[in-house]
Amino acid sequence: MSSSYSELKRQAWQANMEVPRRGLAIYTFGNVSAYDAQRAVFAIKPSGVAYDTLTADDMVVVDLEGNVVEGKLRPSSDTKTHVALYRAFDGIGGIVHTHSTYATAWAQACLPIPIFGTTHADHLAEDVPCTELMTAEAVERDYEAETGVQIIDCFRNRDPHRTPMVLVAGHAPFTWGKTAEKAVYHAVVLEELAKMAHATRTIEPRSKRLPEHLIRKHFERKHGKRAYYGQ
Ligand SMILES: [Zn+2]
Protein backbone atom coordinates (compact mmCIF):
# COMPACT_ATOMS: atom_id res chain seq x y z
CA MET A 1 0.00 0.00 0.00
CA SER A 2 1.47 3.37 -0.96
CA SER A 3 1.37 6.14 1.61
CA SER A 4 2.97 9.54 1.88
CA TYR A 5 4.16 8.39 5.30
CA SER A 6 5.95 5.27 4.01
CA GLU A 7 9.42 6.60 4.73
CA LEU A 8 8.51 7.80 8.25
CA LYS A 9 6.86 4.44 9.01
CA ARG A 10 9.89 2.58 7.70
CA GLN A 11 12.17 4.63 9.99
CA ALA A 12 9.93 3.95 12.98
CA TRP A 13 9.69 0.24 12.18
CA GLN A 14 13.43 -0.13 11.74
CA ALA A 15 14.12 1.64 15.03
CA ASN A 16 11.49 -0.48 16.81
CA MET A 17 13.06 -3.70 15.51
CA GLU A 18 16.41 -2.61 16.93
CA VAL A 19 14.95 -2.67 20.48
CA PRO A 20 14.57 -6.48 20.87
CA ARG A 21 17.69 -7.02 18.74
CA ARG A 22 19.71 -5.10 21.36
CA GLY A 23 18.09 -7.02 24.20
CA LEU A 24 16.13 -4.04 25.49
CA ALA A 25 12.67 -5.64 25.38
CA ILE A 26 10.75 -8.91 25.33
CA TYR A 27 7.30 -9.75 23.88
CA THR A 28 5.52 -6.46 23.11
CA PHE A 29 7.42 -4.33 25.68
CA GLY A 30 8.80 -1.01 24.53
CA ASN A 31 7.94 1.45 21.82
CA VAL A 32 9.75 3.79 19.47
CA SER A 33 8.42 6.70 17.43
CA ALA A 34 9.95 8.69 14.56
CA TYR A 35 8.93 12.32 14.12
CA ASP A 36 8.46 14.38 10.95
CA ALA A 37 8.83 18.00 12.12
CA GLN A 38 7.68 19.48 8.81
CA ARG A 39 4.35 17.70 8.95
CA ALA A 40 4.20 17.62 12.78
CA VAL A 41 3.31 13.92 12.87
CA PHE A 42 5.07 10.86 14.17
CA ALA A 43 4.95 7.14 13.37
CA ILE A 44 4.75 4.86 16.40
CA LYS A 45 4.54 1.16 17.17
CA PRO A 46 1.00 -0.18 17.47
CA SER A 47 -0.22 -1.44 20.81
CA GLY A 48 0.10 -5.13 21.64
CA VAL A 49 1.84 -6.43 18.50
CA ALA A 50 4.84 -8.73 19.09
CA TYR A 51 8.12 -7.74 17.45
CA ASP A 52 8.45 -10.88 15.34
CA THR A 53 5.24 -10.13 13.45
CA LEU A 54 5.63 -6.35 13.29
CA THR A 55 5.77 -4.75 9.81
CA ALA A 56 6.44 -1.18 8.65
CA ASP A 57 2.84 -0.94 7.52
CA ASP A 58 1.66 -1.65 11.08
CA MET A 59 3.14 1.65 12.28
CA VAL A 60 0.51 4.20 13.27
CA VAL A 61 0.87 7.85 12.23
CA VAL A 62 -0.29 10.29 14.90
CA ASP A 63 -0.44 14.10 15.05
CA LEU A 64 0.52 16.32 17.99
CA GLU A 65 -3.07 16.34 19.24
CA GLY A 66 -2.82 12.57 19.56
CA ASN A 67 -5.18 11.88 16.63
CA VAL A 68 -4.46 8.92 14.37
CA VAL A 69 -3.67 10.26 10.90
CA GLU A 70 -3.01 6.89 9.30
CA GLY A 71 -3.03 3.27 10.39
CA LYS A 72 -5.39 0.39 11.05
CA LEU A 73 -4.10 -0.54 14.52
CA ARG A 74 -4.31 1.20 17.86
CA PRO A 75 -1.16 3.28 18.58
CA SER A 76 1.06 2.33 21.54
CA SER A 77 -0.57 2.98 24.92
CA ASP A 78 2.32 5.39 25.64
CA THR A 79 1.44 7.62 22.66
CA LYS A 80 0.37 10.56 24.86
CA THR A 81 3.80 10.60 26.49
CA HIS A 82 5.41 10.80 23.04
CA VAL A 83 3.04 13.65 22.09
CA ALA A 84 3.97 15.58 25.25
CA LEU A 85 7.70 15.20 24.62
CA TYR A 86 7.57 16.20 20.94
CA ARG A 87 5.61 19.29 21.93
CA ALA A 88 8.01 20.22 24.72
CA PHE A 89 11.45 19.30 23.35
CA ASP A 90 12.20 21.25 20.19
CA GLY A 91 14.40 19.52 17.65
CA ILE A 92 14.03 15.91 18.74
CA GLY A 93 13.19 13.42 15.98
CA GLY A 94 12.70 10.17 17.83
CA ILE A 95 11.63 8.79 21.22
CA VAL A 96 12.19 5.38 22.80
CA HIS A 97 10.54 3.80 25.82
CA THR A 98 11.72 0.43 27.14
CA HIS A 99 11.70 -1.49 30.38
CA SER A 100 15.34 -2.53 29.89
CA THR A 101 16.45 -4.34 33.04
CA TYR A 102 19.18 -2.22 34.58
CA ALA A 103 17.82 1.20 33.69
CA THR A 104 14.42 0.08 35.00
CA ALA A 105 16.03 -1.17 38.22
CA TRP A 106 17.41 2.35 38.90
CA ALA A 107 14.01 3.84 38.02
CA GLN A 108 12.37 1.44 40.47
CA ALA A 109 14.88 2.45 43.12
CA CYS A 110 13.82 6.05 42.30
CA LEU A 111 17.47 7.02 41.98
CA PRO A 112 19.38 8.95 39.34
CA ILE A 113 22.27 6.99 37.81
CA PRO A 114 25.48 8.54 39.19
CA ILE A 115 28.08 9.61 36.69
CA PHE A 116 30.80 7.24 37.89
CA GLY A 117 33.06 7.17 34.85
CA THR A 118 34.11 8.46 31.45
CA THR A 119 31.83 6.11 29.49
CA HIS A 120 28.93 7.98 31.07
CA ALA A 121 30.62 11.39 30.59
CA ASP A 122 31.15 10.65 26.88
CA HIS A 123 27.38 10.76 26.49
CA LEU A 124 26.03 13.17 29.11
CA ALA A 125 27.65 15.50 31.60
CA GLU A 126 25.45 14.73 34.60
CA ASP A 127 23.75 11.87 36.43
CA VAL A 128 20.94 10.30 34.42
CA PRO A 129 18.03 12.21 36.01
CA CYS A 130 15.09 10.51 37.68
CA THR A 131 11.64 12.12 37.86
CA GLU A 132 9.50 12.45 40.95
CA LEU A 133 7.02 9.64 41.66
CA MET A 134 3.62 10.38 40.20
CA THR A 135 0.89 11.43 42.63
CA ALA A 136 -2.43 9.58 42.89
CA GLU A 137 -4.24 12.65 41.48
CA ALA A 138 -2.01 12.74 38.40
CA VAL A 139 -2.51 9.01 37.77
CA GLU A 140 -6.27 9.57 37.95
CA ARG A 141 -6.15 12.55 35.56
CA ASP A 142 -4.41 11.02 32.55
CA TYR A 143 -1.62 8.59 33.31
CA GLU A 144 0.27 8.62 30.00
CA ALA A 145 0.00 12.37 29.48
CA GLU A 146 1.10 12.93 33.09
CA THR A 147 4.17 10.76 32.48
CA GLY A 148 5.11 13.40 29.90
CA VAL A 149 4.50 16.12 32.49
CA GLN A 150 6.78 14.29 34.97
CA ILE A 151 9.57 14.23 32.41
CA ILE A 152 9.10 17.84 31.30
CA ASP A 153 9.12 18.98 34.96
CA CYS A 154 12.37 17.13 35.46
CA PHE A 155 13.86 19.01 32.47
CA ARG A 156 12.79 22.49 33.59
CA ASN A 157 16.45 23.40 34.14
CA ARG A 158 17.97 20.90 31.73
CA ASP A 159 18.75 20.80 28.04
CA PRO A 160 17.14 17.70 26.49
CA HIS A 161 19.79 17.75 23.75
CA ARG A 162 22.62 17.50 26.26
CA THR A 163 20.81 14.94 28.41
CA PRO A 164 18.83 12.73 26.00
CA MET A 165 17.49 10.32 28.61
CA VAL A 166 15.49 10.11 31.81
CA LEU A 167 14.27 7.57 34.34
CA VAL A 168 10.59 7.78 35.24
CA ALA A 169 10.48 6.96 38.96
CA GLY A 170 8.91 3.60 39.72
CA HIS A 171 8.51 2.90 36.02
CA ALA A 172 11.27 2.82 33.40
CA PRO A 173 13.40 4.95 31.06
CA PHE A 174 12.62 7.19 28.11
CA THR A 175 15.32 8.32 25.70
CA TRP A 176 15.26 10.54 22.61
CA GLY A 177 17.49 11.92 19.89
CA LYS A 178 17.68 13.84 16.62
CA THR A 179 16.39 10.70 14.87
CA ALA A 180 14.61 7.52 15.99
CA GLU A 181 17.84 5.64 15.28
CA LYS A 182 19.77 7.98 17.58
CA ALA A 183 17.10 7.62 20.27
CA VAL A 184 17.56 3.83 20.20
CA TYR A 185 21.32 4.32 20.40
CA HIS A 186 20.74 6.38 23.57
CA ALA A 187 18.52 3.61 24.99
CA VAL A 188 21.30 1.08 24.41
CA VAL A 189 23.91 3.40 25.95
CA LEU A 190 21.64 4.09 28.94
CA GLU A 191 21.21 0.39 29.64
CA GLU A 192 24.99 -0.07 29.56
CA LEU A 193 25.57 2.93 31.88
CA ALA A 194 22.94 1.59 34.27
CA LYS A 195 24.62 -1.82 34.30
CA MET A 196 28.08 -0.35 34.86
CA ALA A 197 26.85 1.93 37.65
CA HIS A 198 25.18 -1.02 39.34
CA ALA A 199 28.42 -3.04 39.18
CA THR A 200 30.43 -0.06 40.46
CA ARG A 201 28.12 0.37 43.45
CA THR A 202 28.20 -3.35 44.15
CA ILE A 203 32.00 -3.47 44.20
CA GLU A 204 32.29 -0.29 46.26
CA PRO A 205 29.08 1.13 47.74
CA ARG A 206 30.91 4.39 48.59
CA SER A 207 32.07 4.98 44.98
CA LYS A 208 32.20 8.68 44.12
CA ARG A 209 31.09 10.57 41.07
CA LEU A 210 33.74 11.31 38.46
CA PRO A 211 35.47 14.63 39.23
CA GLU A 212 34.08 17.63 37.32
CA HIS A 213 37.26 18.22 35.27
CA LEU A 214 37.07 14.69 33.83
CA ILE A 215 33.35 15.01 33.16
CA ARG A 216 33.95 18.27 31.23
CA LYS A 217 36.88 16.86 29.30
CA HIS A 218 35.04 13.75 28.15
CA PHE A 219 31.76 15.45 27.40
CA GLU A 220 33.24 18.47 25.62
CA ARG A 221 35.64 16.53 23.41
CA LYS A 222 32.64 14.68 21.99
CA HIS A 223 29.86 17.25 22.19
CA GLY A 224 31.46 20.66 22.83
CA LYS A 225 31.95 23.46 20.30
CA ARG A 226 35.45 22.21 19.56
CA ALA A 227 34.56 18.51 19.58
CA TYR A 228 37.32 16.38 18.13
CA TYR A 229 36.61 12.88 19.39
CA GLY A 230 34.84 10.18 17.40
CA GLN A 231 32.99 12.54 15.07
ZN1 LIG B 1 6.40 1.56 30.37
GROMACS .gro file of C-alpha atoms and ligand atoms in nm:
model
  232
    1MET     CA    1   0.000   0.000   0.000
    2SER     CA    2   0.147   0.337  -0.096
    3SER     CA    3   0.137   0.614   0.161
    4SER     CA    4   0.297   0.954   0.188
    5TYR     CA    5   0.416   0.839   0.530
    6SER     CA    6   0.595   0.527   0.401
    7GLU     CA    7   0.942   0.660   0.473
    8LEU     CA    8   0.851   0.780   0.825
    9LYS     CA    9   0.686   0.444   0.901
   10ARG     CA   10   0.989   0.258   0.770
   11GLN     CA   11   1.217   0.463   0.999
   12ALA     CA   12   0.993   0.395   1.298
   13TRP     CA   13   0.969   0.024   1.218
   14GLN     CA   14   1.343  -0.013   1.174
   15ALA     CA   15   1.412   0.164   1.503
   16ASN     CA   16   1.149  -0.048   1.681
   17MET     CA   17   1.306  -0.370   1.551
   18GLU     CA   18   1.641  -0.261   1.693
   19VAL     CA   19   1.495  -0.267   2.048
   20PRO     CA   20   1.457  -0.648   2.087
   21ARG     CA   21   1.769  -0.702   1.874
   22ARG     CA   22   1.971  -0.510   2.136
   23GLY     CA   23   1.809  -0.702   2.420
   24LEU     CA   24   1.613  -0.404   2.549
   25ALA     CA   25   1.267  -0.564   2.538
   26ILE     CA   26   1.075  -0.891   2.533
   27TYR     CA   27   0.730  -0.975   2.388
   28THR     CA   28   0.552  -0.646   2.311
   29PHE     CA   29   0.742  -0.433   2.568
   30GLY     CA   30   0.880  -0.101   2.453
   31ASN     CA   31   0.794   0.145   2.182
   32VAL     CA   32   0.975   0.379   1.947
   33SER     CA   33   0.842   0.670   1.743
   34ALA     CA   34   0.995   0.869   1.456
   35TYR     CA   35   0.893   1.232   1.412
   36ASP     CA   36   0.846   1.438   1.095
   37ALA     CA   37   0.883   1.800   1.212
   38GLN     CA   38   0.768   1.948   0.881
   39ARG     CA   39   0.435   1.770   0.895
   40ALA     CA   40   0.420   1.762   1.278
   41VAL     CA   41   0.331   1.392   1.287
   42PHE     CA   42   0.507   1.086   1.417
   43ALA     CA   43   0.495   0.714   1.337
   44ILE     CA   44   0.475   0.486   1.640
   45LYS     CA   45   0.454   0.116   1.717
   46PRO     CA   46   0.100  -0.018   1.747
   47SER     CA   47  -0.022  -0.144   2.081
   48GLY     CA   48   0.010  -0.513   2.164
   49VAL     CA   49   0.184  -0.643   1.850
   50ALA     CA   50   0.484  -0.873   1.909
   51TYR     CA   51   0.812  -0.774   1.745
   52ASP     CA   52   0.845  -1.088   1.534
   53THR     CA   53   0.524  -1.013   1.345
   54LEU     CA   54   0.563  -0.635   1.329
   55THR     CA   55   0.577  -0.475   0.981
   56ALA     CA   56   0.644  -0.118   0.865
   57ASP     CA   57   0.284  -0.094   0.752
   58ASP     CA   58   0.166  -0.165   1.108
   59MET     CA   59   0.314   0.165   1.228
   60VAL     CA   60   0.051   0.420   1.327
   61VAL     CA   61   0.087   0.785   1.223
   62VAL     CA   62  -0.029   1.029   1.490
   63ASP     CA   63  -0.044   1.410   1.505
   64LEU     CA   64   0.052   1.632   1.799
   65GLU     CA   65  -0.307   1.634   1.924
   66GLY     CA   66  -0.282   1.257   1.956
   67ASN     CA   67  -0.518   1.188   1.663
   68VAL     CA   68  -0.446   0.892   1.437
   69VAL     CA   69  -0.367   1.026   1.090
   70GLU     CA   70  -0.301   0.689   0.930
   71GLY     CA   71  -0.303   0.327   1.039
   72LYS     CA   72  -0.539   0.039   1.105
   73LEU     CA   73  -0.410  -0.054   1.452
   74ARG     CA   74  -0.431   0.120   1.786
   75PRO     CA   75  -0.116   0.328   1.858
   76SER     CA   76   0.106   0.233   2.154
   77SER     CA   77  -0.057   0.298   2.492
   78ASP     CA   78   0.232   0.539   2.564
   79THR     CA   79   0.144   0.762   2.266
   80LYS     CA   80   0.037   1.056   2.486
   81THR     CA   81   0.380   1.060   2.649
   82HIS     CA   82   0.541   1.080   2.304
   83VAL     CA   83   0.304   1.365   2.209
   84ALA     CA   84   0.397   1.558   2.525
   85LEU     CA   85   0.770   1.520   2.462
   86TYR     CA   86   0.757   1.620   2.094
   87ARG     CA   87   0.561   1.929   2.193
   88ALA     CA   88   0.801   2.022   2.472
   89PHE     CA   89   1.145   1.930   2.335
   90ASP     CA   90   1.220   2.125   2.019
   91GLY     CA   91   1.440   1.952   1.765
   92ILE     CA   92   1.403   1.591   1.874
   93GLY     CA   93   1.319   1.342   1.598
   94GLY     CA   94   1.270   1.017   1.783
   95ILE     CA   95   1.163   0.879   2.122
   96VAL     CA   96   1.219   0.538   2.280
   97HIS     CA   97   1.054   0.380   2.582
   98THR     CA   98   1.172   0.043   2.714
   99HIS     CA   99   1.170  -0.149   3.038
  100SER     CA  100   1.534  -0.253   2.989
  101THR     CA  101   1.645  -0.434   3.304
  102TYR     CA  102   1.918  -0.222   3.458
  103ALA     CA  103   1.782   0.120   3.369
  104THR     CA  104   1.442   0.008   3.500
  105ALA     CA  105   1.603  -0.117   3.822
  106TRP     CA  106   1.741   0.235   3.890
  107ALA     CA  107   1.401   0.384   3.802
  108GLN     CA  108   1.237   0.144   4.047
  109ALA     CA  109   1.488   0.245   4.312
  110CYS     CA  110   1.382   0.605   4.230
  111LEU     CA  111   1.747   0.702   4.198
  112PRO     CA  112   1.938   0.895   3.934
  113ILE     CA  113   2.227   0.699   3.781
  114PRO     CA  114   2.548   0.854   3.919
  115ILE     CA  115   2.808   0.961   3.669
  116PHE     CA  116   3.080   0.724   3.789
  117GLY     CA  117   3.306   0.717   3.485
  118THR     CA  118   3.411   0.846   3.145
  119THR     CA  119   3.183   0.611   2.949
  120HIS     CA  120   2.893   0.798   3.107
  121ALA     CA  121   3.062   1.139   3.059
  122ASP     CA  122   3.115   1.065   2.688
  123HIS     CA  123   2.738   1.076   2.649
  124LEU     CA  124   2.603   1.317   2.911
  125ALA     CA  125   2.765   1.550   3.160
  126GLU     CA  126   2.545   1.473   3.460
  127ASP     CA  127   2.375   1.187   3.643
  128VAL     CA  128   2.094   1.030   3.442
  129PRO     CA  129   1.803   1.221   3.601
  130CYS     CA  130   1.509   1.051   3.768
  131THR     CA  131   1.164   1.212   3.786
  132GLU     CA  132   0.950   1.245   4.095
  133LEU     CA  133   0.702   0.964   4.166
  134MET     CA  134   0.362   1.038   4.020
  135THR     CA  135   0.089   1.143   4.263
  136ALA     CA  136  -0.243   0.958   4.289
  137GLU     CA  137  -0.424   1.265   4.148
  138ALA     CA  138  -0.201   1.274   3.840
  139VAL     CA  139  -0.251   0.901   3.777
  140GLU     CA  140  -0.627   0.957   3.795
  141ARG     CA  141  -0.615   1.255   3.556
  142ASP     CA  142  -0.441   1.102   3.255
  143TYR     CA  143  -0.162   0.859   3.331
  144GLU     CA  144   0.027   0.862   3.000
  145ALA     CA  145   0.000   1.237   2.948
  146GLU     CA  146   0.110   1.293   3.309
  147THR     CA  147   0.417   1.076   3.248
  148GLY     CA  148   0.511   1.340   2.990
  149VAL     CA  149   0.450   1.612   3.249
  150GLN     CA  150   0.678   1.429   3.497
  151ILE     CA  151   0.957   1.423   3.241
  152ILE     CA  152   0.910   1.784   3.130
  153ASP     CA  153   0.912   1.898   3.496
  154CYS     CA  154   1.237   1.713   3.546
  155PHE     CA  155   1.386   1.901   3.247
  156ARG     CA  156   1.279   2.249   3.359
  157ASN     CA  157   1.645   2.340   3.414
  158ARG     CA  158   1.797   2.090   3.173
  159ASP     CA  159   1.875   2.080   2.804
  160PRO     CA  160   1.714   1.770   2.649
  161HIS     CA  161   1.979   1.775   2.375
  162ARG     CA  162   2.262   1.750   2.626
  163THR     CA  163   2.081   1.494   2.841
  164PRO     CA  164   1.883   1.273   2.600
  165MET     CA  165   1.749   1.032   2.861
  166VAL     CA  166   1.549   1.011   3.181
  167LEU     CA  167   1.427   0.757   3.434
  168VAL     CA  168   1.059   0.778   3.524
  169ALA     CA  169   1.048   0.696   3.896
  170GLY     CA  170   0.891   0.360   3.972
  171HIS     CA  171   0.851   0.290   3.602
  172ALA     CA  172   1.127   0.282   3.340
  173PRO     CA  173   1.340   0.495   3.106
  174PHE     CA  174   1.262   0.719   2.811
  175THR     CA  175   1.532   0.832   2.570
  176TRP     CA  176   1.526   1.054   2.261
  177GLY     CA  177   1.749   1.192   1.989
  178LYS     CA  178   1.768   1.384   1.662
  179THR     CA  179   1.639   1.070   1.487
  180ALA     CA  180   1.461   0.752   1.599
  181GLU     CA  181   1.784   0.564   1.528
  182LYS     CA  182   1.977   0.798   1.758
  183ALA     CA  183   1.710   0.762   2.027
  184VAL     CA  184   1.756   0.383   2.020
  185TYR     CA  185   2.132   0.432   2.040
  186HIS     CA  186   2.074   0.638   2.357
  187ALA     CA  187   1.852   0.361   2.499
  188VAL     CA  188   2.130   0.108   2.441
  189VAL     CA  189   2.391   0.340   2.595
  190LEU     CA  190   2.164   0.409   2.894
  191GLU     CA  191   2.121   0.039   2.964
  192GLU     CA  192   2.499  -0.007   2.956
  193LEU     CA  193   2.557   0.293   3.188
  194ALA     CA  194   2.294   0.159   3.427
  195LYS     CA  195   2.462  -0.182   3.430
  196MET     CA  196   2.808  -0.035   3.486
  197ALA     CA  197   2.685   0.193   3.765
  198HIS     CA  198   2.518  -0.102   3.934
  199ALA     CA  199   2.842  -0.304   3.918
  200THR     CA  200   3.043  -0.006   4.046
  201ARG     CA  201   2.812   0.037   4.345
  202THR     CA  202   2.820  -0.335   4.415
  203ILE     CA  203   3.200  -0.347   4.420
  204GLU     CA  204   3.229  -0.029   4.626
  205PRO     CA  205   2.908   0.113   4.774
  206ARG     CA  206   3.091   0.439   4.859
  207SER     CA  207   3.207   0.498   4.498
  208LYS     CA  208   3.220   0.868   4.412
  209ARG     CA  209   3.109   1.057   4.107
  210LEU     CA  210   3.374   1.131   3.846
  211PRO     CA  211   3.547   1.463   3.923
  212GLU     CA  212   3.408   1.763   3.732
  213HIS     CA  213   3.726   1.822   3.527
  214LEU     CA  214   3.707   1.469   3.383
  215ILE     CA  215   3.335   1.501   3.316
  216ARG     CA  216   3.395   1.827   3.123
  217LYS     CA  217   3.688   1.686   2.930
  218HIS     CA  218   3.504   1.375   2.815
  219PHE     CA  219   3.176   1.545   2.740
  220GLU     CA  220   3.324   1.847   2.562
  221ARG     CA  221   3.564   1.653   2.341
  222LYS     CA  222   3.264   1.468   2.199
  223HIS     CA  223   2.986   1.725   2.219
  224GLY     CA  224   3.146   2.066   2.283
  225LYS     CA  225   3.195   2.346   2.030
  226ARG     CA  226   3.545   2.221   1.956
  227ALA     CA  227   3.456   1.851   1.958
  228TYR     CA  228   3.732   1.638   1.813
  229TYR     CA  229   3.661   1.288   1.939
  230GLY     CA  230   3.484   1.018   1.740
  231GLN     CA  231   3.299   1.254   1.507
  232ZN      ZN  232   0.640   0.156   3.037
   0.00000   0.00000   0.00000
